[in-house]
Each structure stands twice: as structure tokens, then as C-alpha cells.
Short mmCIF file of N, CA and C in Angstrom, two decimals:
data_model
loop_
_atom_site.label_atom_id
_atom_site.label_comp_id
_atom_site.label_asym_id
_atom_site.label_seq_id
_atom_site.Cartn_x
_atom_site.Cartn_y
_atom_site.Cartn_z
N MET M 1 0.84 -1.17 0.00
CA MET M 1 0.00 0.00 0.00
C MET M 1 0.89 1.23 0.00
N GLU M 2 0.61 2.16 -0.89
CA GLU M 2 1.38 3.38 -0.95
C GLU M 2 1.03 4.30 0.20
N LYS M 3 1.94 5.19 0.53
CA LYS M 3 1.68 6.13 1.62
C LYS M 3 0.48 7.02 1.29
N ASN M 4 0.29 7.39 0.02
CA ASN M 4 -0.84 8.23 -0.38
C ASN M 4 -2.16 7.52 -0.16
N ASP M 5 -2.18 6.18 -0.25
CA ASP M 5 -3.41 5.44 -0.04
C ASP M 5 -3.93 5.61 1.38
N VAL M 6 -3.04 5.82 2.32
CA VAL M 6 -3.43 5.92 3.72
C VAL M 6 -4.18 7.22 3.98
N THR M 7 -3.74 8.31 3.37
CA THR M 7 -4.36 9.60 3.65
C THR M 7 -5.55 9.89 2.75
N ARG M 8 -5.70 9.16 1.69
CA ARG M 8 -6.80 9.41 0.77
C ARG M 8 -8.09 8.81 1.33
N PRO M 9 -9.19 9.59 1.32
CA PRO M 9 -10.45 9.03 1.82
C PRO M 9 -10.97 7.93 0.90
N ILE M 10 -11.82 7.10 1.45
CA ILE M 10 -12.44 6.03 0.67
C ILE M 10 -13.37 6.68 -0.34
N ASN M 11 -13.17 6.40 -1.62
CA ASN M 11 -14.00 7.04 -2.64
C ASN M 11 -15.03 6.11 -3.24
N THR M 12 -15.15 4.91 -2.72
CA THR M 12 -16.17 3.97 -3.18
C THR M 12 -17.40 4.12 -2.30
N ILE M 13 -18.53 4.38 -2.93
CA ILE M 13 -19.78 4.51 -2.19
C ILE M 13 -20.37 3.12 -2.01
N LEU M 14 -20.61 2.75 -0.76
CA LEU M 14 -21.19 1.44 -0.47
C LEU M 14 -22.66 1.47 -0.87
N ASP M 15 -23.00 0.69 -1.89
CA ASP M 15 -24.38 0.70 -2.38
C ASP M 15 -25.02 -0.69 -2.37
N GLY M 16 -24.39 -1.65 -1.75
CA GLY M 16 -24.96 -2.99 -1.67
C GLY M 16 -24.43 -3.93 -2.73
N THR M 17 -23.91 -3.39 -3.83
CA THR M 17 -23.38 -4.25 -4.89
C THR M 17 -21.86 -4.28 -4.90
N ASN M 18 -21.23 -3.39 -4.15
CA ASN M 18 -19.77 -3.28 -4.20
C ASN M 18 -19.13 -3.45 -2.82
N TYR M 19 -19.72 -4.29 -2.01
CA TYR M 19 -19.24 -4.45 -0.64
C TYR M 19 -17.77 -4.89 -0.60
N ILE M 20 -17.38 -5.82 -1.44
CA ILE M 20 -16.02 -6.36 -1.39
C ILE M 20 -15.00 -5.26 -1.67
N THR M 21 -15.25 -4.44 -2.68
CA THR M 21 -14.34 -3.34 -3.00
C THR M 21 -14.28 -2.33 -1.86
N TRP M 22 -15.45 -1.94 -1.37
CA TRP M 22 -15.52 -0.97 -0.28
C TRP M 22 -14.82 -1.51 0.97
N ALA M 23 -15.10 -2.75 1.31
CA ALA M 23 -14.51 -3.35 2.52
C ALA M 23 -12.99 -3.42 2.41
N HIS M 24 -12.48 -3.75 1.22
CA HIS M 24 -11.03 -3.81 1.02
C HIS M 24 -10.41 -2.43 1.21
N GLN M 25 -11.02 -1.40 0.62
CA GLN M 25 -10.48 -0.05 0.77
C GLN M 25 -10.56 0.42 2.22
N MET M 26 -11.67 0.14 2.88
CA MET M 26 -11.84 0.56 4.27
C MET M 26 -10.83 -0.15 5.17
N ARG M 27 -10.66 -1.44 4.96
CA ARG M 27 -9.71 -2.21 5.77
C ARG M 27 -8.29 -1.69 5.57
N SER M 28 -7.91 -1.44 4.32
CA SER M 28 -6.56 -0.93 4.04
C SER M 28 -6.35 0.42 4.72
N PHE M 29 -7.35 1.27 4.64
CA PHE M 29 -7.23 2.58 5.27
C PHE M 29 -7.08 2.45 6.79
N LEU M 30 -7.92 1.64 7.40
CA LEU M 30 -7.88 1.50 8.86
C LEU M 30 -6.58 0.85 9.32
N ILE M 31 -6.07 -0.10 8.57
CA ILE M 31 -4.78 -0.71 8.90
C ILE M 31 -3.68 0.35 8.81
N GLY M 32 -3.73 1.16 7.75
CA GLY M 32 -2.73 2.22 7.59
C GLY M 32 -2.77 3.24 8.71
N ARG M 33 -3.93 3.48 9.28
CA ARG M 33 -4.08 4.42 10.39
C ARG M 33 -3.93 3.75 11.75
N LYS M 34 -3.60 2.46 11.75
CA LYS M 34 -3.45 1.67 12.99
C LYS M 34 -4.73 1.67 13.81
N LEU M 35 -5.87 1.58 13.13
CA LEU M 35 -7.17 1.54 13.80
C LEU M 35 -7.86 0.19 13.60
N TRP M 36 -7.29 -0.68 12.80
CA TRP M 36 -7.94 -1.95 12.46
C TRP M 36 -8.16 -2.82 13.70
N ARG M 37 -7.22 -2.82 14.64
CA ARG M 37 -7.35 -3.68 15.82
C ARG M 37 -8.51 -3.25 16.71
N ILE M 38 -8.93 -2.00 16.63
CA ILE M 38 -10.13 -1.57 17.36
C ILE M 38 -11.35 -2.20 16.72
N VAL M 39 -11.39 -2.22 15.39
CA VAL M 39 -12.53 -2.79 14.66
C VAL M 39 -12.64 -4.29 14.93
N THR M 40 -11.51 -4.99 14.94
CA THR M 40 -11.54 -6.44 15.14
C THR M 40 -11.78 -6.82 16.60
N GLY M 41 -11.64 -5.86 17.50
CA GLY M 41 -11.85 -6.15 18.92
C GLY M 41 -10.58 -6.54 19.64
N ASP M 42 -9.43 -6.56 18.95
CA ASP M 42 -8.16 -6.86 19.62
C ASP M 42 -7.83 -5.80 20.66
N ILE M 43 -8.21 -4.55 20.36
CA ILE M 43 -8.05 -3.47 21.33
C ILE M 43 -9.45 -3.11 21.80
N THR M 44 -9.70 -3.29 23.08
CA THR M 44 -11.03 -3.00 23.61
C THR M 44 -10.94 -1.88 24.63
N LYS M 45 -12.09 -1.33 24.93
CA LYS M 45 -12.14 -0.28 25.94
C LYS M 45 -11.71 -0.91 27.26
N PRO M 46 -10.71 -0.32 27.92
CA PRO M 46 -10.24 -0.91 29.16
C PRO M 46 -11.31 -0.87 30.25
N ILE M 47 -11.31 -1.89 31.07
CA ILE M 47 -12.24 -1.96 32.20
C ILE M 47 -11.44 -1.69 33.46
N LYS M 48 -11.91 -0.72 34.22
CA LYS M 48 -11.18 -0.33 35.43
C LYS M 48 -11.27 -1.43 36.47
N PRO M 49 -10.13 -1.84 37.01
CA PRO M 49 -10.15 -2.87 38.06
C PRO M 49 -10.78 -2.31 39.33
N THR M 50 -11.29 -3.20 40.15
CA THR M 50 -11.87 -2.79 41.43
C THR M 50 -10.76 -2.22 42.30
N PRO M 51 -10.93 -0.98 42.74
CA PRO M 51 -9.84 -0.36 43.52
C PRO M 51 -9.76 -0.95 44.92
N PRO M 52 -8.55 -1.08 45.44
CA PRO M 52 -8.42 -1.55 46.82
C PRO M 52 -8.90 -0.45 47.78
N MET M 53 -9.69 -0.83 48.76
CA MET M 53 -10.22 0.12 49.72
C MET M 53 -9.75 -0.30 51.11
N LYS M 54 -9.64 0.66 51.96
CA LYS M 54 -9.31 0.31 53.34
C LYS M 54 -10.15 1.17 54.27
N ASN M 55 -10.47 0.62 55.39
CA ASN M 55 -11.25 1.32 56.40
C ASN M 55 -10.29 2.13 57.27
N THR M 56 -10.65 3.38 57.54
CA THR M 56 -9.76 4.21 58.35
C THR M 56 -9.77 3.82 59.82
N GLY M 57 -10.81 3.12 60.24
CA GLY M 57 -10.88 2.70 61.63
C GLY M 57 -11.50 3.74 62.53
N ASN M 58 -11.70 4.95 62.05
CA ASN M 58 -12.35 6.00 62.85
C ASN M 58 -13.85 5.82 62.78
N THR M 59 -14.47 5.60 63.93
CA THR M 59 -15.92 5.40 63.96
C THR M 59 -16.60 6.39 64.87
N VAL M 60 -16.00 7.54 65.09
CA VAL M 60 -16.55 8.54 65.99
C VAL M 60 -17.66 9.30 65.28
N ASN M 61 -18.92 8.97 65.59
CA ASN M 61 -20.10 9.64 65.05
C ASN M 61 -20.08 9.83 63.53
N THR M 62 -19.39 9.01 62.83
CA THR M 62 -19.38 9.08 61.36
C THR M 62 -19.56 7.68 60.83
N SER M 63 -20.03 7.62 59.61
CA SER M 63 -20.10 6.30 58.98
C SER M 63 -18.69 5.90 58.58
N ASP M 64 -18.52 4.64 58.26
CA ASP M 64 -17.20 4.16 57.86
C ASP M 64 -16.70 4.95 56.65
N VAL M 65 -15.49 5.39 56.70
CA VAL M 65 -14.88 6.14 55.60
C VAL M 65 -13.91 5.21 54.90
N LEU M 66 -14.09 5.09 53.60
CA LEU M 66 -13.18 4.27 52.82
C LEU M 66 -12.26 5.18 52.02
N ILE M 67 -11.00 4.89 52.07
CA ILE M 67 -10.02 5.71 51.35
C ILE M 67 -9.51 4.89 50.17
N HIS M 68 -9.51 5.53 49.03
CA HIS M 68 -9.01 4.89 47.82
C HIS M 68 -7.57 5.32 47.62
N GLU M 69 -6.70 4.36 47.54
CA GLU M 69 -5.29 4.66 47.29
C GLU M 69 -5.02 4.50 45.80
N THR M 70 -4.38 5.48 45.21
CA THR M 70 -4.02 5.39 43.80
C THR M 70 -2.89 4.38 43.66
N THR M 71 -3.12 3.42 42.79
CA THR M 71 -2.13 2.36 42.60
C THR M 71 -1.57 2.43 41.20
N THR M 72 -0.55 1.63 40.96
CA THR M 72 0.01 1.58 39.61
C THR M 72 -1.02 1.02 38.63
N GLU M 73 -1.92 0.16 39.12
CA GLU M 73 -3.00 -0.36 38.26
C GLU M 73 -3.91 0.78 37.80
N ASP M 74 -4.20 1.72 38.70
CA ASP M 74 -5.02 2.88 38.33
C ASP M 74 -4.33 3.70 37.24
N ILE M 75 -3.06 3.92 37.42
CA ILE M 75 -2.30 4.71 36.45
C ILE M 75 -2.27 4.00 35.10
N LYS M 76 -2.05 2.67 35.12
CA LYS M 76 -2.06 1.90 33.87
C LYS M 76 -3.42 1.96 33.21
N TYR M 77 -4.48 1.85 34.02
CA TYR M 77 -5.84 1.92 33.48
C TYR M 77 -6.09 3.27 32.81
N ILE M 78 -5.72 4.34 33.49
CA ILE M 78 -5.94 5.67 32.93
C ILE M 78 -5.20 5.82 31.61
N LYS M 79 -3.97 5.35 31.54
CA LYS M 79 -3.18 5.45 30.30
C LYS M 79 -3.83 4.63 29.19
N ARG M 80 -4.24 3.38 29.50
CA ARG M 80 -4.89 2.54 28.48
C ARG M 80 -6.19 3.16 28.02
N PHE M 81 -6.97 3.72 28.97
CA PHE M 81 -8.24 4.33 28.62
C PHE M 81 -8.03 5.55 27.73
N GLU M 82 -7.04 6.38 28.05
CA GLU M 82 -6.76 7.55 27.23
C GLU M 82 -6.33 7.14 25.83
N ASP M 83 -5.46 6.13 25.72
CA ASP M 83 -5.04 5.63 24.40
C ASP M 83 -6.24 5.13 23.60
N TRP M 84 -7.09 4.34 24.25
CA TRP M 84 -8.28 3.81 23.57
C TRP M 84 -9.20 4.95 23.14
N ASP M 85 -9.41 5.92 24.02
CA ASP M 85 -10.31 7.03 23.72
C ASP M 85 -9.79 7.86 22.55
N ILE M 86 -8.49 8.09 22.50
CA ILE M 86 -7.91 8.86 21.39
C ILE M 86 -8.13 8.13 20.07
N LYS M 87 -7.83 6.83 20.03
CA LYS M 87 -8.01 6.05 18.80
C LYS M 87 -9.48 5.98 18.41
N ASN M 88 -10.36 5.80 19.38
CA ASN M 88 -11.79 5.74 19.10
C ASN M 88 -12.27 7.07 18.51
N HIS M 89 -11.81 8.17 19.08
CA HIS M 89 -12.19 9.50 18.58
C HIS M 89 -11.66 9.71 17.16
N GLN M 90 -10.42 9.29 16.89
CA GLN M 90 -9.86 9.42 15.55
C GLN M 90 -10.71 8.68 14.53
N MET M 91 -11.10 7.46 14.88
CA MET M 91 -11.87 6.65 13.93
C MET M 91 -13.24 7.26 13.69
N ILE M 92 -13.92 7.69 14.73
CA ILE M 92 -15.25 8.28 14.57
C ILE M 92 -15.15 9.57 13.77
N THR M 93 -14.15 10.39 14.06
CA THR M 93 -13.97 11.64 13.32
C THR M 93 -13.69 11.36 11.85
N TRP M 94 -12.79 10.41 11.57
CA TRP M 94 -12.47 10.11 10.18
C TRP M 94 -13.70 9.59 9.44
N LEU M 95 -14.46 8.71 10.06
CA LEU M 95 -15.65 8.17 9.40
C LEU M 95 -16.64 9.28 9.09
N GLY M 96 -16.80 10.24 10.00
CA GLY M 96 -17.69 11.36 9.75
C GLY M 96 -17.21 12.22 8.60
N ILE M 97 -15.91 12.53 8.58
CA ILE M 97 -15.35 13.35 7.51
C ILE M 97 -15.46 12.62 6.18
N ALA M 98 -15.15 11.33 6.15
CA ALA M 98 -15.24 10.56 4.91
C ALA M 98 -16.67 10.53 4.41
N HIS M 99 -17.63 10.41 5.32
CA HIS M 99 -19.04 10.37 4.92
C HIS M 99 -19.44 11.69 4.26
N TYR M 100 -19.06 12.82 4.87
CA TYR M 100 -19.40 14.12 4.29
C TYR M 100 -18.72 14.32 2.94
N TYR M 101 -17.45 13.93 2.84
CA TYR M 101 -16.72 14.05 1.58
C TYR M 101 -17.40 13.23 0.49
N GLN M 102 -17.77 12.01 0.83
CA GLN M 102 -18.41 11.12 -0.13
C GLN M 102 -19.76 11.67 -0.55
N LEU M 103 -20.55 12.16 0.39
CA LEU M 103 -21.85 12.73 0.08
C LEU M 103 -21.70 13.96 -0.80
N HIS M 104 -20.75 14.81 -0.46
CA HIS M 104 -20.51 16.02 -1.26
C HIS M 104 -20.11 15.65 -2.69
N SER M 105 -19.19 14.71 -2.83
CA SER M 105 -18.75 14.28 -4.17
C SER M 105 -19.91 13.72 -4.97
N THR M 106 -20.75 12.93 -4.32
CA THR M 106 -21.89 12.33 -5.01
C THR M 106 -22.88 13.40 -5.46
N LEU M 107 -23.20 14.33 -4.59
CA LEU M 107 -24.16 15.37 -4.93
C LEU M 107 -23.65 16.30 -6.03
N ILE M 108 -22.36 16.57 -6.04
CA ILE M 108 -21.77 17.41 -7.09
C ILE M 108 -21.95 16.75 -8.45
N SER M 109 -21.79 15.43 -8.48
CA SER M 109 -21.85 14.73 -9.77
C SER M 109 -23.27 14.52 -10.28
N LEU M 110 -24.27 14.72 -9.43
CA LEU M 110 -25.65 14.52 -9.85
C LEU M 110 -26.31 15.85 -10.18
N ASN M 111 -26.55 16.07 -11.44
CA ASN M 111 -27.24 17.27 -11.90
C ASN M 111 -28.48 16.86 -12.66
N GLN M 112 -29.50 17.69 -12.57
CA GLN M 112 -30.71 17.41 -13.34
C GLN M 112 -30.42 17.72 -14.80
N GLU M 113 -30.62 16.73 -15.63
CA GLU M 113 -30.37 16.88 -17.06
C GLU M 113 -31.48 17.70 -17.71
N VAL M 114 -31.14 18.34 -18.82
CA VAL M 114 -32.14 19.09 -19.58
C VAL M 114 -33.19 18.11 -20.08
N GLY M 115 -34.45 18.42 -19.82
CA GLY M 115 -35.54 17.56 -20.26
C GLY M 115 -35.88 16.45 -19.27
N GLN M 116 -35.10 16.30 -18.22
CA GLN M 116 -35.36 15.27 -17.22
C GLN M 116 -36.42 15.79 -16.25
N SER M 117 -37.42 14.97 -15.98
CA SER M 117 -38.48 15.40 -15.07
C SER M 117 -37.96 15.45 -13.64
N VAL M 118 -38.65 16.21 -12.82
CA VAL M 118 -38.27 16.32 -11.42
C VAL M 118 -38.36 14.96 -10.74
N ASN M 119 -39.39 14.18 -11.06
CA ASN M 119 -39.54 12.85 -10.46
C ASN M 119 -38.38 11.94 -10.82
N GLU M 120 -37.93 11.98 -12.08
CA GLU M 120 -36.78 11.16 -12.49
C GLU M 120 -35.52 11.60 -11.76
N TYR M 121 -35.33 12.92 -11.65
CA TYR M 121 -34.16 13.44 -10.96
C TYR M 121 -34.17 13.04 -9.47
N LEU M 122 -35.32 13.18 -8.84
CA LEU M 122 -35.43 12.79 -7.43
C LEU M 122 -35.21 11.29 -7.24
N ALA M 123 -35.60 10.50 -8.24
CA ALA M 123 -35.38 9.05 -8.16
C ALA M 123 -33.88 8.74 -8.15
N THR M 124 -33.07 9.56 -8.83
CA THR M 124 -31.61 9.33 -8.80
C THR M 124 -31.01 9.76 -7.46
N LEU M 125 -31.65 10.72 -6.79
CA LEU M 125 -31.15 11.19 -5.50
C LEU M 125 -31.58 10.31 -4.33
N GLN M 126 -32.69 9.61 -4.49
CA GLN M 126 -33.28 8.86 -3.38
C GLN M 126 -32.33 7.82 -2.77
N PRO M 127 -31.55 7.07 -3.54
CA PRO M 127 -30.66 6.07 -2.90
C PRO M 127 -29.61 6.68 -1.98
N ILE M 128 -29.35 7.95 -2.15
CA ILE M 128 -28.34 8.61 -1.31
C ILE M 128 -28.89 8.75 0.08
#
């Protein structure tokens, strides 16, 4: 895959008849952006481990107070969650931008021809 292929948006419109072509282009793009493992589920949203709690032992007219100690597991979780969130945001943003680009390109190419009825023209727009 060329470096230009990675930055170029997917220009195949998924219309039900071209799934294989579209899927190949989408997969290549996501692999190039290192987002494919999120799609396959190899990288999942991290689940925060149950934090260790301890009782302070002070029971003077107060309910039991539990203190949460920040552990290395918490720090690792926060880092993994931030990494996952950044990649997830990148993918959602890219998909939105690609969708708008594709819609814009499609609408630009569709013009009502001279002599074409409004109903015929709208019929060409309806699948969009």
C-alpha cells in the first residue's frame, strides 16, 4: 500500500453491490491508520479494576470512611483508557469526515439533465 493510499479518503460509495471493493479499501485505510485492531476487537475499551479500599478505623459519630489509594494499576488503566479514547475518537472523526466528503462528491456529480423530469431526478437522489 502506498503512503498516499493511507491519507486518501475512501472514494467507493457502499451501495450494496460493491461491498467487497468498499470493505477492502476501508480495511486498508484502517490498517494504515493503525485503527484496524479496534474494529476487530483486539483493542477493547479498558475496564477499570476494582480499587483496593481500606477502612480508616475512625468510627466517631461518622459512617465508615473508605479511602481509595491510587495504585500503579489505576495509572495503567488511565493510560490505556486515554489511548483507547484517542483512537476511538480518531476513527469516529475520520468516518464522519469521509461520509461528508463522499456525500458532497456524489451530490456534485448529480445534476438534473435538460428535459429530465423532477420525479426522475429525485429518483436518482433517493438512494443517497
